[in-house]
PDB file of C-alpha atoms and ligand atoms in Angstrom:
ATOM      1  CA  UNK F   1       0.000   0.000   0.000  1.00  0.00           C
ATOM      2  CA  UNK F   2       1.399   3.425  -0.829  1.00  0.00           C
ATOM      3  CA  UNK F   3       1.758   5.338   2.410  1.00  0.00           C
ATOM      4  CA  UNK F   4       3.645   8.124   4.148  1.00  0.00           C
ATOM      5  CA  UNK F   5       5.691   7.761   7.329  1.00  0.00           C
ATOM      6  CA  UNK F   6       4.831  11.295   8.486  1.00  0.00           C
ATOM      7  CA  UNK F   7       2.794  11.159  11.734  1.00  0.00           C
ATOM      8  CA  UNK F   8       1.599   7.683  10.786  1.00  0.00           C
ATOM      9  CA  UNK F   9       0.024   5.593  13.543  1.00  0.00           C
ATOM     10  CA  UNK F  10       1.544   2.134  13.270  1.00  0.00           C
ATOM     11  CA  UNK F  11      -1.201  -0.501  13.347  1.00  0.00           C
ATOM     12  CA  UNK F  12      -1.506  -2.011  16.806  1.00  0.00           C
ATOM     13  CA  UNK F  13      -0.258   1.110  18.618  1.00  0.00           C
ATOM     14  CA  UNK F  14      -2.413   2.248  21.560  1.00  0.00           C
ATOM     15  CA  UNK F  15      -2.928   5.943  20.938  1.00  0.00           C
ATOM     16  CA  UNK F  16      -3.704   8.643  23.502  1.00  0.00           C
ATOM     17  CA  UNK F  17      -4.224  11.802  21.494  1.00  0.00           C
ATOM     18  CA  UNK F  18      -4.298  13.931  24.641  1.00  0.00           C
ATOM     19  CA  UNK F  19      -0.627  13.076  25.193  1.00  0.00           C
ATOM     20  CA  UNK F  20       0.440  14.320  21.750  1.00  0.00           C
ATOM     21  CA  UNK F  21       1.697  17.919  21.460  1.00  0.00           C
ATOM     22  CA  UNK F  22      -0.665  19.712  19.074  1.00  0.00           C
ATOM     23  CA  UNK F  23       1.838  22.540  18.563  1.00  0.00           C
ATOM     24  CA  UNK F  24       4.709  20.287  17.478  1.00  0.00           C
ATOM     25  CA  UNK F  25       6.341  21.559  14.274  1.00  0.00           C
ATOM     26  CA  UNK F  26       9.648  19.739  14.607  1.00  0.00           C
ATOM     27  CA  UNK F  27       9.291  17.861  11.314  1.00  0.00           C
ATOM     28  CA  UNK F  28       8.871  21.095   9.316  1.00  0.00           C
ATOM     29  CA  UNK F  29      11.423  21.734   6.550  1.00  0.00           C
ATOM     30  CA  UNK F  30      12.183  25.231   7.908  1.00  0.00           C
ATOM     31  CA  UNK F  31      10.628  28.251   9.591  1.00  0.00           C
ATOM     32  CA  UNK F  32       7.078  29.389   8.850  1.00  0.00           C
ATOM     33  CA  UNK F  33       7.967  31.188   5.597  1.00  0.00           C
ATOM     34  CA  UNK F  34      10.144  28.374   4.297  1.00  0.00           C
ATOM     35  CA  UNK F  35       7.498  25.817   5.173  1.00  0.00           C
ATOM     36  CA  UNK F  36       4.806  27.827   3.381  1.00  0.00           C
ATOM     37  CA  UNK F  37       7.038  27.943   0.324  1.00  0.00           C
ATOM     38  CA  UNK F  38       7.456  24.156   0.505  1.00  0.00           C
ATOM     39  CA  UNK F  39       3.673  23.770   0.823  1.00  0.00           C
ATOM     40  CA  UNK F  40       3.094  25.828  -2.323  1.00  0.00           C
ATOM     41  CA  UNK F  41       5.426  23.508  -4.229  1.00  0.00           C
ATOM     42  CA  UNK F  42       3.681  20.454  -2.807  1.00  0.00           C
ATOM     43  CA  UNK F  43       0.311  21.815  -3.941  1.00  0.00           C
ATOM     44  CA  UNK F  44       1.674  22.078  -7.506  1.00  0.00           C
ATOM     45  CA  UNK F  45       3.086  18.582  -7.317  1.00  0.00           C
ATOM     46  CA  UNK F  46      -0.253  17.318  -6.103  1.00  0.00           C
ATOM     47  CA  UNK F  47      -1.994  18.890  -9.095  1.00  0.00           C
ATOM     48  CA  UNK F  48       0.434  17.125 -11.462  1.00  0.00           C
ATOM     49  CA  UNK F  49      -0.037  13.762  -9.780  1.00  0.00           C
ATOM     50  CA  UNK F  50      -3.810  14.156  -9.734  1.00  0.00           C
ATOM     51  CA  UNK F  51      -3.818  14.826 -13.481  1.00  0.00           C
ATOM     52  CA  UNK F  52      -2.290  11.401 -14.086  1.00  0.00           C
ATOM     53  CA  UNK F  53      -4.778   9.757 -11.715  1.00  0.00           C
ATOM     54  CA  UNK F  54      -7.624  11.486 -13.595  1.00  0.00           C
ATOM     55  CA  UNK F  55      -6.233  10.586 -17.026  1.00  0.00           C
ATOM     56  CA  UNK F  56      -5.965   6.892 -16.129  1.00  0.00           C
ATOM     57  CA  UNK F  57      -9.329   6.449 -14.385  1.00  0.00           C
ATOM     58  CA  UNK F  58      -8.189   3.145 -12.987  1.00  0.00           C
ATOM     59  CA  UNK F  59      -7.783   3.836  -9.306  1.00  0.00           C
ATOM     60  CA  UNK F  60      -9.011   6.391  -6.778  1.00  0.00           C
ATOM     61  CA  UNK F  61      -8.022   8.122  -3.560  1.00  0.00           C
ATOM     62  CA  UNK F  62     -10.159   8.777  -0.496  1.00  0.00           C
ATOM     63  CA  UNK F  63      -9.010  11.369   2.030  1.00  0.00           C
ATOM     64  CA  UNK F  64     -10.795  11.248   5.397  1.00  0.00           C
ATOM     65  CA  UNK F  65     -10.528  14.395   7.535  1.00  0.00           C
ATOM     66  CA  UNK F  66     -11.508  14.324  11.184  1.00  0.00           C
ATOM     67  CA  UNK F  67     -10.894  16.727  14.047  1.00  0.00           C
ATOM     68  CA  UNK F  68     -12.638  18.834  16.658  1.00  0.00           C
ATOM     69  CA  UNK F  69     -14.527  21.984  15.598  1.00  0.00           C
ATOM     70  CA  UNK F  70     -12.080  24.665  14.334  1.00  0.00           C
ATOM     71  CA  UNK F  71      -9.337  22.070  13.790  1.00  0.00           C
ATOM     72  CA  UNK F  72      -9.066  23.261  10.187  1.00  0.00           C
ATOM     73  CA  UNK F  73     -10.752  20.597   8.072  1.00  0.00           C
ATOM     74  CA  UNK F  74     -12.055  23.240   5.672  1.00  0.00           C
ATOM     75  CA  UNK F  75      -8.801  25.213   5.621  1.00  0.00           C
ATOM     76  CA  UNK F  76      -6.828  22.058   4.866  1.00  0.00           C
ATOM     77  CA  UNK F  77      -9.030  21.269   1.870  1.00  0.00           C
ATOM     78  CA  UNK F  78      -8.687  24.838   0.616  1.00  0.00           C
ATOM     79  CA  UNK F  79      -4.909  24.985   0.959  1.00  0.00           C
ATOM     80  CA  UNK F  80      -3.919  21.461   0.076  1.00  0.00           C
ATOM     81  CA  UNK F  81      -6.422  20.796  -2.719  1.00  0.00           C
ATOM     82  CA  UNK F  82      -6.617  24.358  -4.066  1.00  0.00           C
ATOM     83  CA  UNK F  83      -4.444  23.672  -7.111  1.00  0.00           C
ATOM     84  CA  UNK F  84      -6.109  20.389  -8.044  1.00  0.00           C
ATOM     85  CA  UNK F  85      -8.387  20.247 -11.118  1.00  0.00           C
ATOM     86  CA  UNK F  86     -11.894  20.430  -9.598  1.00  0.00           C
ATOM     87  CA  UNK F  87     -13.242  18.072 -12.275  1.00  0.00           C
ATOM     88  CA  UNK F  88     -11.483  15.164 -10.602  1.00  0.00           C
ATOM     89  CA  UNK F  89     -12.137  16.239  -7.028  1.00  0.00           C
ATOM     90  CA  UNK F  90     -15.198  15.524  -4.934  1.00  0.00           C
ATOM     91  CA  UNK F  91     -15.655  16.999  -1.467  1.00  0.00           C
ATOM     92  CA  UNK F  92     -18.415  15.725   0.806  1.00  0.00           C
ATOM     93  CA  UNK F  93     -19.230  17.268   4.197  1.00  0.00           C
ATOM     94  CA  UNK F  94     -21.082  14.865   6.434  1.00  0.00           C
ATOM     95  CA  UNK F  95     -23.547  16.671   8.692  1.00  0.00           C
ATOM     96  CA  UNK F  96     -26.127  15.441  11.198  1.00  0.00           C
ATOM     97  CA  UNK F  97     -27.814  12.562   9.321  1.00  0.00           C
ATOM     98  CA  UNK F  98     -31.104  13.331   7.592  1.00  0.00           C
ATOM     99  CA  UNK F  99     -34.201  11.221   8.200  1.00  0.00           C
ATOM    100  CA  UNK F 100     -33.624   8.949   5.177  1.00  0.00           C
ATOM    101  CA  UNK F 101     -29.970   8.586   6.156  1.00  0.00           C
ATOM    102  CA  UNK F 102     -30.923   7.632   9.701  1.00  0.00           C
ATOM    103  CA  UNK F 103     -33.353   5.070   8.351  1.00  0.00           C
ATOM    104  CA  UNK F 104     -30.418   3.202   6.767  1.00  0.00           C
ATOM    105  CA  UNK F 105     -27.252   1.709   8.179  1.00  0.00           C
ATOM    106  CA  UNK F 106     -24.620   4.361   8.949  1.00  0.00           C
ATOM    107  CA  UNK F 107     -22.358   3.381   6.048  1.00  0.00           C
ATOM    108  CA  UNK F 108     -25.106   3.864   3.450  1.00  0.00           C
ATOM    109  CA  UNK F 109     -24.527   7.582   2.918  1.00  0.00           C
ATOM    110  CA  UNK F 110     -20.774   7.070   3.124  1.00  0.00           C
ATOM    111  CA  UNK F 111     -20.598   4.393   0.447  1.00  0.00           C
ATOM    112  CA  UNK F 112     -22.671   6.561  -1.891  1.00  0.00           C
ATOM    113  CA  UNK F 113     -19.935   9.198  -1.827  1.00  0.00           C
ATOM    114  CA  UNK F 114     -16.736   7.192  -2.210  1.00  0.00           C
ATOM    115  CA  UNK F 115     -14.539   8.195  -5.171  1.00  0.00           C
ATOM    116  CA  UNK F 116     -15.019   6.782  -8.660  1.00  0.00           C
ATOM    117  CA  UNK F 117     -11.960   5.632 -10.633  1.00  0.00           C
ATOM    118  CA  UNK F 118      -9.753   8.643 -11.321  1.00  0.00           C
ATOM    119  CA  UNK F 119     -11.238  10.782  -8.558  1.00  0.00           C
ATOM    120  CA  UNK F 120      -9.883  12.102  -5.300  1.00  0.00           C
ATOM    121  CA  UNK F 121     -12.721  12.262  -2.776  1.00  0.00           C
ATOM    122  CA  UNK F 122     -12.327  14.240   0.415  1.00  0.00           C
ATOM    123  CA  UNK F 123     -14.576  13.528   3.381  1.00  0.00           C
ATOM    124  CA  UNK F 124     -15.015  16.494   5.724  1.00  0.00           C
ATOM    125  CA  UNK F 125     -16.154  14.334   8.667  1.00  0.00           C
ATOM    126  CA  UNK F 126     -17.039  10.778   7.773  1.00  0.00           C
ATOM    127  CA  UNK F 127     -18.206   7.370   9.029  1.00  0.00           C
ATOM    128  CA  UNK F 128     -15.953   8.035  12.014  1.00  0.00           C
ATOM    129  CA  UNK F 129     -18.632  10.358  13.413  1.00  0.00           C
ATOM    130  CA  UNK F 130     -20.549   7.144  14.064  1.00  0.00           C
ATOM    131  CA  UNK F 131     -17.998   6.147  16.708  1.00  0.00           C
ATOM    132  CA  UNK F 132     -17.263   9.729  17.865  1.00  0.00           C
ATOM    133  CA  UNK F 133     -20.264  12.051  18.301  1.00  0.00           C
ATOM    134  CA  UNK F 134     -22.540   9.018  18.411  1.00  0.00           C
ATOM    135  CA  UNK F 135     -20.511   7.595  21.302  1.00  0.00           C
ATOM    136  CA  UNK F 136     -20.055  10.826  23.242  1.00  0.00           C
ATOM    137  CA  UNK F 137     -23.683  11.892  22.862  1.00  0.00           C
ATOM    138  CA  UNK F 138     -25.005   8.380  23.496  1.00  0.00           C
ATOM    139  CA  UNK F 139     -26.971   8.366  20.262  1.00  0.00           C
ATOM    140  CA  UNK F 140     -26.985   4.564  20.084  1.00  0.00           C
ATOM    141  CA  UNK F 141     -26.248   1.977  22.793  1.00  0.00           C
ATOM    142  CA  UNK F 142     -22.598   1.134  23.429  1.00  0.00           C
ATOM    143  CA  UNK F 143     -22.781  -2.474  22.208  1.00  0.00           C
ATOM    144  CA  UNK F 144     -24.044  -1.139  18.894  1.00  0.00           C
ATOM    145  CA  UNK F 145     -21.351   1.512  18.262  1.00  0.00           C
ATOM    146  CA  UNK F 146     -18.606  -0.812  19.562  1.00  0.00           C
ATOM    147  CA  UNK F 147     -19.271  -3.268  16.732  1.00  0.00           C
ATOM    148  CA  UNK F 148     -18.653  -0.473  14.264  1.00  0.00           C
ATOM    149  CA  UNK F 149     -14.859  -0.540  14.508  1.00  0.00           C
ATOM    150  CA  UNK F 150     -14.913  -3.977  12.860  1.00  0.00           C
ATOM    151  CA  UNK F 151     -17.453  -2.861  10.251  1.00  0.00           C
ATOM    152  CA  UNK F 152     -15.311   0.160   9.415  1.00  0.00           C
ATOM    153  CA  UNK F 153     -12.129  -1.887   9.045  1.00  0.00           C
ATOM    154  CA  UNK F 154     -13.925  -4.361   6.786  1.00  0.00           C
ATOM    155  CA  UNK F 155     -15.573  -1.594   4.739  1.00  0.00           C
ATOM    156  CA  UNK F 156     -12.243   0.158   4.217  1.00  0.00           C
ATOM    157  CA  UNK F 157     -10.629  -3.155   3.251  1.00  0.00           C
ATOM    158  CA  UNK F 158     -13.336  -3.612   0.615  1.00  0.00           C
ATOM    159  CA  UNK F 159     -12.613  -0.173  -0.852  1.00  0.00           C
ATOM    160  CA  UNK F 160      -8.865  -0.839  -0.886  1.00  0.00           C
ATOM    161  CA  UNK F 161      -9.346  -4.255  -2.510  1.00  0.00           C
ATOM    162  CA  UNK F 162     -11.367  -2.591  -5.256  1.00  0.00           C
ATOM    163  CA  UNK F 163      -8.750   0.045  -6.077  1.00  0.00           C
ATOM    164  CA  UNK F 164      -9.121   2.925  -3.602  1.00  0.00           C
ATOM    165  CA  UNK F 165      -6.203   4.235  -1.580  1.00  0.00           C
ATOM    166  CA  UNK F 166      -7.331   5.632   1.767  1.00  0.00           C
ATOM    167  CA  UNK F 167      -5.583   8.455   3.619  1.00  0.00           C
ATOM    168  CA  UNK F 168      -6.971   9.252   7.084  1.00  0.00           C
ATOM    169  CA  UNK F 169      -5.932  12.510   8.727  1.00  0.00           C
ATOM    170  CA  UNK F 170      -6.776  13.498  12.288  1.00  0.00           C
ATOM    171  CA  UNK F 171      -6.198  17.237  12.725  1.00  0.00           C
ATOM    172  CA  UNK F 172      -5.149  17.486  16.343  1.00  0.00           C
ATOM    173  CA  UNK F 173      -5.627  20.850  18.085  1.00  0.00           C
ATOM    174  CA  UNK F 174      -5.340  21.776  21.749  1.00  0.00           C
ATOM    175  CA  UNK F 175      -8.245  23.030  23.828  1.00  0.00           C
ATOM    176  CA  UNK F 176      -6.510  26.415  24.238  1.00  0.00           C
ATOM    177  CA  UNK F 177      -6.071  26.815  20.498  1.00  0.00           C
ATOM    178  CA  UNK F 178      -9.741  26.005  19.975  1.00  0.00           C
ATOM    179  CA  UNK F 179     -10.649  28.730  22.463  1.00  0.00           C
ATOM    180  CA  UNK F 180      -8.678  31.282  20.446  1.00  0.00           C
ATOM    181  CA  UNK F 181     -10.214  30.213  17.170  1.00  0.00           C
ATOM    182  CA  UNK F 182     -13.746  30.298  18.590  1.00  0.00           C
ATOM    183  CA  UNK F 183     -13.054  33.735  20.068  1.00  0.00           C
ATOM    184  CA  UNK F 184     -11.880  34.939  16.622  1.00  0.00           C
ATOM    185  CA  UNK F 185     -15.128  33.746  15.134  1.00  0.00           C
ATOM    186  CA  UNK F 186     -17.037  35.728  17.760  1.00  0.00           C
ATOM    187  CA  UNK F 187     -14.949  38.858  17.381  1.00  0.00           C
ATOM    188  CA  UNK F 188     -14.986  39.067  13.592  1.00  0.00           C
ATOM    189  CA  UNK F 189     -18.387  39.671  12.009  1.00  0.00           C
ATOM    190  CA  UNK F 190     -17.238  38.015   8.771  1.00  0.00           C
ATOM    191  CA  UNK F 191     -16.655  34.822  10.736  1.00  0.00           C
ATOM    192  CA  UNK F 192     -19.990  34.771  12.554  1.00  0.00           C
ATOM    193  CA  UNK F 193     -21.395  32.378   9.964  1.00  0.00           C
ATOM    194  CA  UNK F 194     -18.939  29.777  11.226  1.00  0.00           C
ATOM    195  CA  UNK F 195     -19.998  30.126  14.857  1.00  0.00           C
ATOM    196  CA  UNK F 196     -22.561  27.734  16.260  1.00  0.00           C
ATOM    197  CA  UNK F 197     -23.539  28.005  19.897  1.00  0.00           C
ATOM    198  CA  UNK F 198     -23.886  24.192  20.017  1.00  0.00           C
ATOM    199  CA  UNK F 199     -20.144  23.928  19.366  1.00  0.00           C
ATOM    200  CA  UNK F 200     -19.645  25.131  22.959  1.00  0.00           C
ATOM    201  CA  UNK F 201     -21.458  22.063  24.220  1.00  0.00           C
ATOM    202  CA  UNK F 202     -19.163  19.851  22.190  1.00  0.00           C
ATOM    203  CA  UNK F 203     -16.214  21.790  23.641  1.00  0.00           C
ATOM    204  CA  UNK F 204     -17.463  21.115  27.170  1.00  0.00           C
ATOM    205  CA  UNK F 205     -17.048  17.392  26.484  1.00  0.00           C
ATOM    206  CA  UNK F 206     -13.468  17.792  25.259  1.00  0.00           C
ATOM    207  CA  UNK F 207     -12.074  14.915  27.335  1.00  0.00           C
ATOM    208  CA  UNK F 208     -14.753  12.478  26.195  1.00  0.00           C
ATOM    209  CA  UNK F 209     -14.037  13.380  22.557  1.00  0.00           C
ATOM    210  CA  UNK F 210     -10.294  12.923  23.043  1.00  0.00           C
ATOM    211  CA  UNK F 211     -11.004   9.460  24.473  1.00  0.00           C
ATOM    212  CA  UNK F 212     -13.313   8.635  21.574  1.00  0.00           C
ATOM    213  CA  UNK F 213     -10.714   9.764  19.022  1.00  0.00           C
ATOM    214  CA  UNK F 214      -7.996   7.816  20.823  1.00  0.00           C
ATOM    215  CA  UNK F 215      -9.938   4.564  20.763  1.00  0.00           C
ATOM    216  CA  UNK F 216     -11.170   5.044  17.189  1.00  0.00           C
ATOM    217  CA  UNK F 217      -7.643   5.665  15.918  1.00  0.00           C
ATOM    218  CA  UNK F 218      -6.219   2.789  17.954  1.00  0.00           C
ATOM    219  CA  UNK F 219      -8.793   0.348  16.587  1.00  0.00           C
ATOM    220  CA  UNK F 220      -8.865   1.497  12.975  1.00  0.00           C
ATOM    221  CA  UNK F 221      -5.281   2.366  12.107  1.00  0.00           C
ATOM    222  CA  UNK F 222      -4.660  -0.638   9.873  1.00  0.00           C
ATOM    223  CA  UNK F 223      -2.064  -1.622   7.281  1.00  0.00           C
ATOM    224  CA  UNK F 224      -4.638  -1.036   4.554  1.00  0.00           C
ATOM    225  CA  UNK F 225      -5.859   2.320   5.911  1.00  0.00           C
ATOM    226  CA  UNK F 226      -3.560   3.879   8.519  1.00  0.00           C
ATOM    227  CA  UNK F 227      -4.276   7.078  10.430  1.00  0.00           C
ATOM    228  CA  UNK F 228      -1.977  10.082  10.580  1.00  0.00           C
ATOM    229  CA  UNK F 229      -2.222  12.394  13.586  1.00  0.00           C
ATOM    230  CA  UNK F 230      -1.276  15.876  12.399  1.00  0.00           C
ATOM    231  CA  UNK F 231      -0.372  18.468  15.056  1.00  0.00           C
ATOM    232  CA  UNK F 232      -2.666  21.257  13.862  1.00  0.00           C
ATOM    233  CA  UNK F 233      -2.289  24.192  16.265  1.00  0.00           C
ATOM    234  CA  UNK F 234      -0.060  25.902  13.669  1.00  0.00           C
ATOM    235  CA  UNK F 235      -1.946  26.205  10.427  1.00  0.00           C
ATOM    236  CA  UNK F 236       1.228  26.554   8.332  1.00  0.00           C
ATOM    237  CA  UNK F 237       2.513  23.254   9.769  1.00  0.00           C
ATOM    238  CA  UNK F 238      -0.822  21.486   9.360  1.00  0.00           C
ATOM    239  CA  UNK F 239      -1.023  22.437   5.682  1.00  0.00           C
ATOM    240  CA  UNK F 240       2.517  21.298   5.009  1.00  0.00           C
ATOM    241  CA  UNK F 241       2.040  17.987   6.842  1.00  0.00           C
ATOM    242  CA  UNK F 242      -1.233  17.175   5.078  1.00  0.00           C
ATOM    243  CA  UNK F 243       0.253  18.059   1.680  1.00  0.00           C
ATOM    244  CA  UNK F 244       3.374  15.996   2.377  1.00  0.00           C
ATOM    245  CA  UNK F 245       1.360  12.925   3.328  1.00  0.00           C
ATOM    246  CA  UNK F 246      -0.878  13.190   0.274  1.00  0.00           C
ATOM    247  CA  UNK F 247       1.984  13.739  -2.143  1.00  0.00           C
ATOM    248  CA  UNK F 248       3.871  10.789  -0.613  1.00  0.00           C
ATOM    249  CA  UNK F 249       0.838   8.573  -1.134  1.00  0.00           C
ATOM    250  CA  UNK F 250       0.150   9.749  -4.687  1.00  0.00           C
ATOM    251  CA  UNK F 251       3.806   9.326  -5.626  1.00  0.00           C
ATOM    252  CA  UNK F 252       3.724   5.860  -4.083  1.00  0.00           C
ATOM    253  CA  UNK F 253       0.974   4.856  -6.503  1.00  0.00           C
ATOM    254  CA  UNK F 254       3.601   5.093  -9.260  1.00  0.00           C
ATOM    255  CA  UNK F 255       1.105   6.232 -11.838  1.00  0.00           C
ATOM    256  CA  UNK F 256       1.924   6.681 -15.510  1.00  0.00           C
ATOM    257  CA  UNK F 257      -0.210   8.335 -18.193  1.00  0.00           C
ATOM    258  CA  UNK F 258      -2.336   5.839 -20.142  1.00  0.00           C
ATOM    259  CA  UNK F 259      -1.063   4.784 -23.559  1.00  0.00           C
ATOM    260  CA  UNK F 260      -3.171   6.197 -26.422  1.00  0.00           C
ATOM    261  CA  UNK F 261      -5.583   3.653 -27.861  1.00  0.00           C
ATOM    262  CA  UNK F 262      -4.506   4.491 -31.408  1.00  0.00           C
ATOM    263  CA  UNK F 263      -1.032   4.908 -32.879  1.00  0.00           C
ATOM    264  CA  UNK F 264      -0.591   8.688 -33.063  1.00  0.00           C
ATOM    265  CA  UNK F 265       2.871   8.725 -34.626  1.00  0.00           C
ATOM    266  CA  UNK F 266       1.651   9.342 -38.211  1.00  0.00           C
ATOM    267  CA  UNK F 267      -1.145  11.755 -37.379  1.00  0.00           C
ATOM    268  CA  UNK F 268      -0.840  15.110 -39.134  1.00  0.00           C
ATOM    269  CA  UNK F 269      -3.175  17.937 -38.261  1.00  0.00           C
ATOM    270  CA  UNK F 270      -4.494  19.270 -41.598  1.00  0.00           C
TER     271      UNK F 270
HETATM  272  P1  ADP I 301     -18.704  21.564  10.562  1.00  0.00           P
HETATM  273  O1  ADP I 301     -18.582  21.759  12.043  1.00  0.00           O
HETATM  274  O2  ADP I 301     -18.172  20.248  10.102  1.00  0.00           O
HETATM  275  O3  ADP I 301     -18.201  22.723   9.777  1.00  0.00           O
HETATM  276  P2  ADP I 301     -21.487  21.646  11.100  1.00  0.00           P
HETATM  277  O4  ADP I 301     -21.283  22.781  12.037  1.00  0.00           O
HETATM  278  O5  ADP I 301     -22.708  21.616  10.261  1.00  0.00           O
HETATM  279  O6  ADP I 301     -20.232  21.511  10.141  1.00  0.00           O
HETATM  280  O7  ADP I 301     -21.352  20.309  11.940  1.00  0.00           O
HETATM  281  C1  ADP I 301     -21.715  19.095  11.469  1.00  0.00           C
HETATM  282  C2  ADP I 301     -22.293  18.355  12.640  1.00  0.00           C
HETATM  283  O8  ADP I 301     -22.794  17.125  12.194  1.00  0.00           O
HETATM  284  C3  ADP I 301     -21.267  18.068  13.713  1.00  0.00           C
HETATM  285  O9  ADP I 301     -21.721  18.512  14.944  1.00  0.00           O
HETATM  286  C4  ADP I 301     -21.172  16.546  13.694  1.00  0.00           C
HETATM  287  O10 ADP I 301     -20.894  16.002  14.956  1.00  0.00           O
HETATM  288  C5  ADP I 301     -22.538  16.171  13.190  1.00  0.00           C
HETATM  289  N1  ADP I 301     -22.559  14.842  12.607  1.00  0.00           N
HETATM  290  C6  ADP I 301     -21.854  14.393  11.546  1.00  0.00           C
HETATM  291  N2  ADP I 301     -22.074  13.081  11.339  1.00  0.00           N
HETATM  292  C7  ADP I 301     -22.924  12.674  12.300  1.00  0.00           C
HETATM  293  C8  ADP I 301     -23.507  11.438  12.646  1.00  0.00           C
HETATM  294  N3  ADP I 301     -23.249  10.336  11.926  1.00  0.00           N
HETATM  295  N4  ADP I 301     -24.341  11.405  13.697  1.00  0.00           N
HETATM  296  C9  ADP I 301     -24.605  12.504  14.420  1.00  0.00           C
HETATM  297  N5  ADP I 301     -24.076  13.707  14.152  1.00  0.00           N
HETATM  298  C10 ADP I 301     -23.239  13.810  13.117  1.00  0.00           C
END
């Protein structure tokens, strides 16, 4: 499986996200400016690699983004995917399930949005909500959500077996950093649209969410679909780390442009 070593959670490791420094930038290639420069180059590289993926239409990539509110899921998509041809990109934000979604199994809406051959699909939240918010808010009984780790591993194995490469990124921020970002949203009228009072309730259960993330990552970081825990307090570092991981994975696919179906060597444009 193509993968990246950066912040990768080795399968079988017991993870405690609360013990990981969210402000760590020690793997950065330089200071903030140098790292931003490196990120810009990675974004270009990503666009080139995606063009080959799109031209071939033989395999696909699924990027799963998870993290607490304000962790930067949207900003990561904007910065890391900004140079990619939108025709081959598909972003899905998973919200509170609708009535028809709730009337089906929890993977129903997820499976409907996985990438087609040639596409990169990005999930802004995902099936992992069904072992995160669902667990913390007690939306289904424990014995029911506990079985989901196995379902998720099997579901992801199915996707991988059928030609999808899965990249799972947990954007890890500290509680203090979240406070600052929420305060910014309150202070700046142009950011009010991002502020939801309910997010404060989620914040009040910070510890329970950290536990839920820790167990989810521990149980679902597999050889076929490993997690990466990205320290995300510094946006410039987060963008660089996410871009590095994605470029590593795309390069690892070793893709080449498809051969033309016809011999083009004698073609003359009249
Ligand atoms: P975001 O915070 O991602 O920008 P919203 O503010 O609309 O977007 O939040 C989406 C909400 O949907 C989150 O509170 C999340 O916990 C919730 N949600 C997502 N998936 C599920 C699910 N399967 N069950 C319950 N709630 C979910």
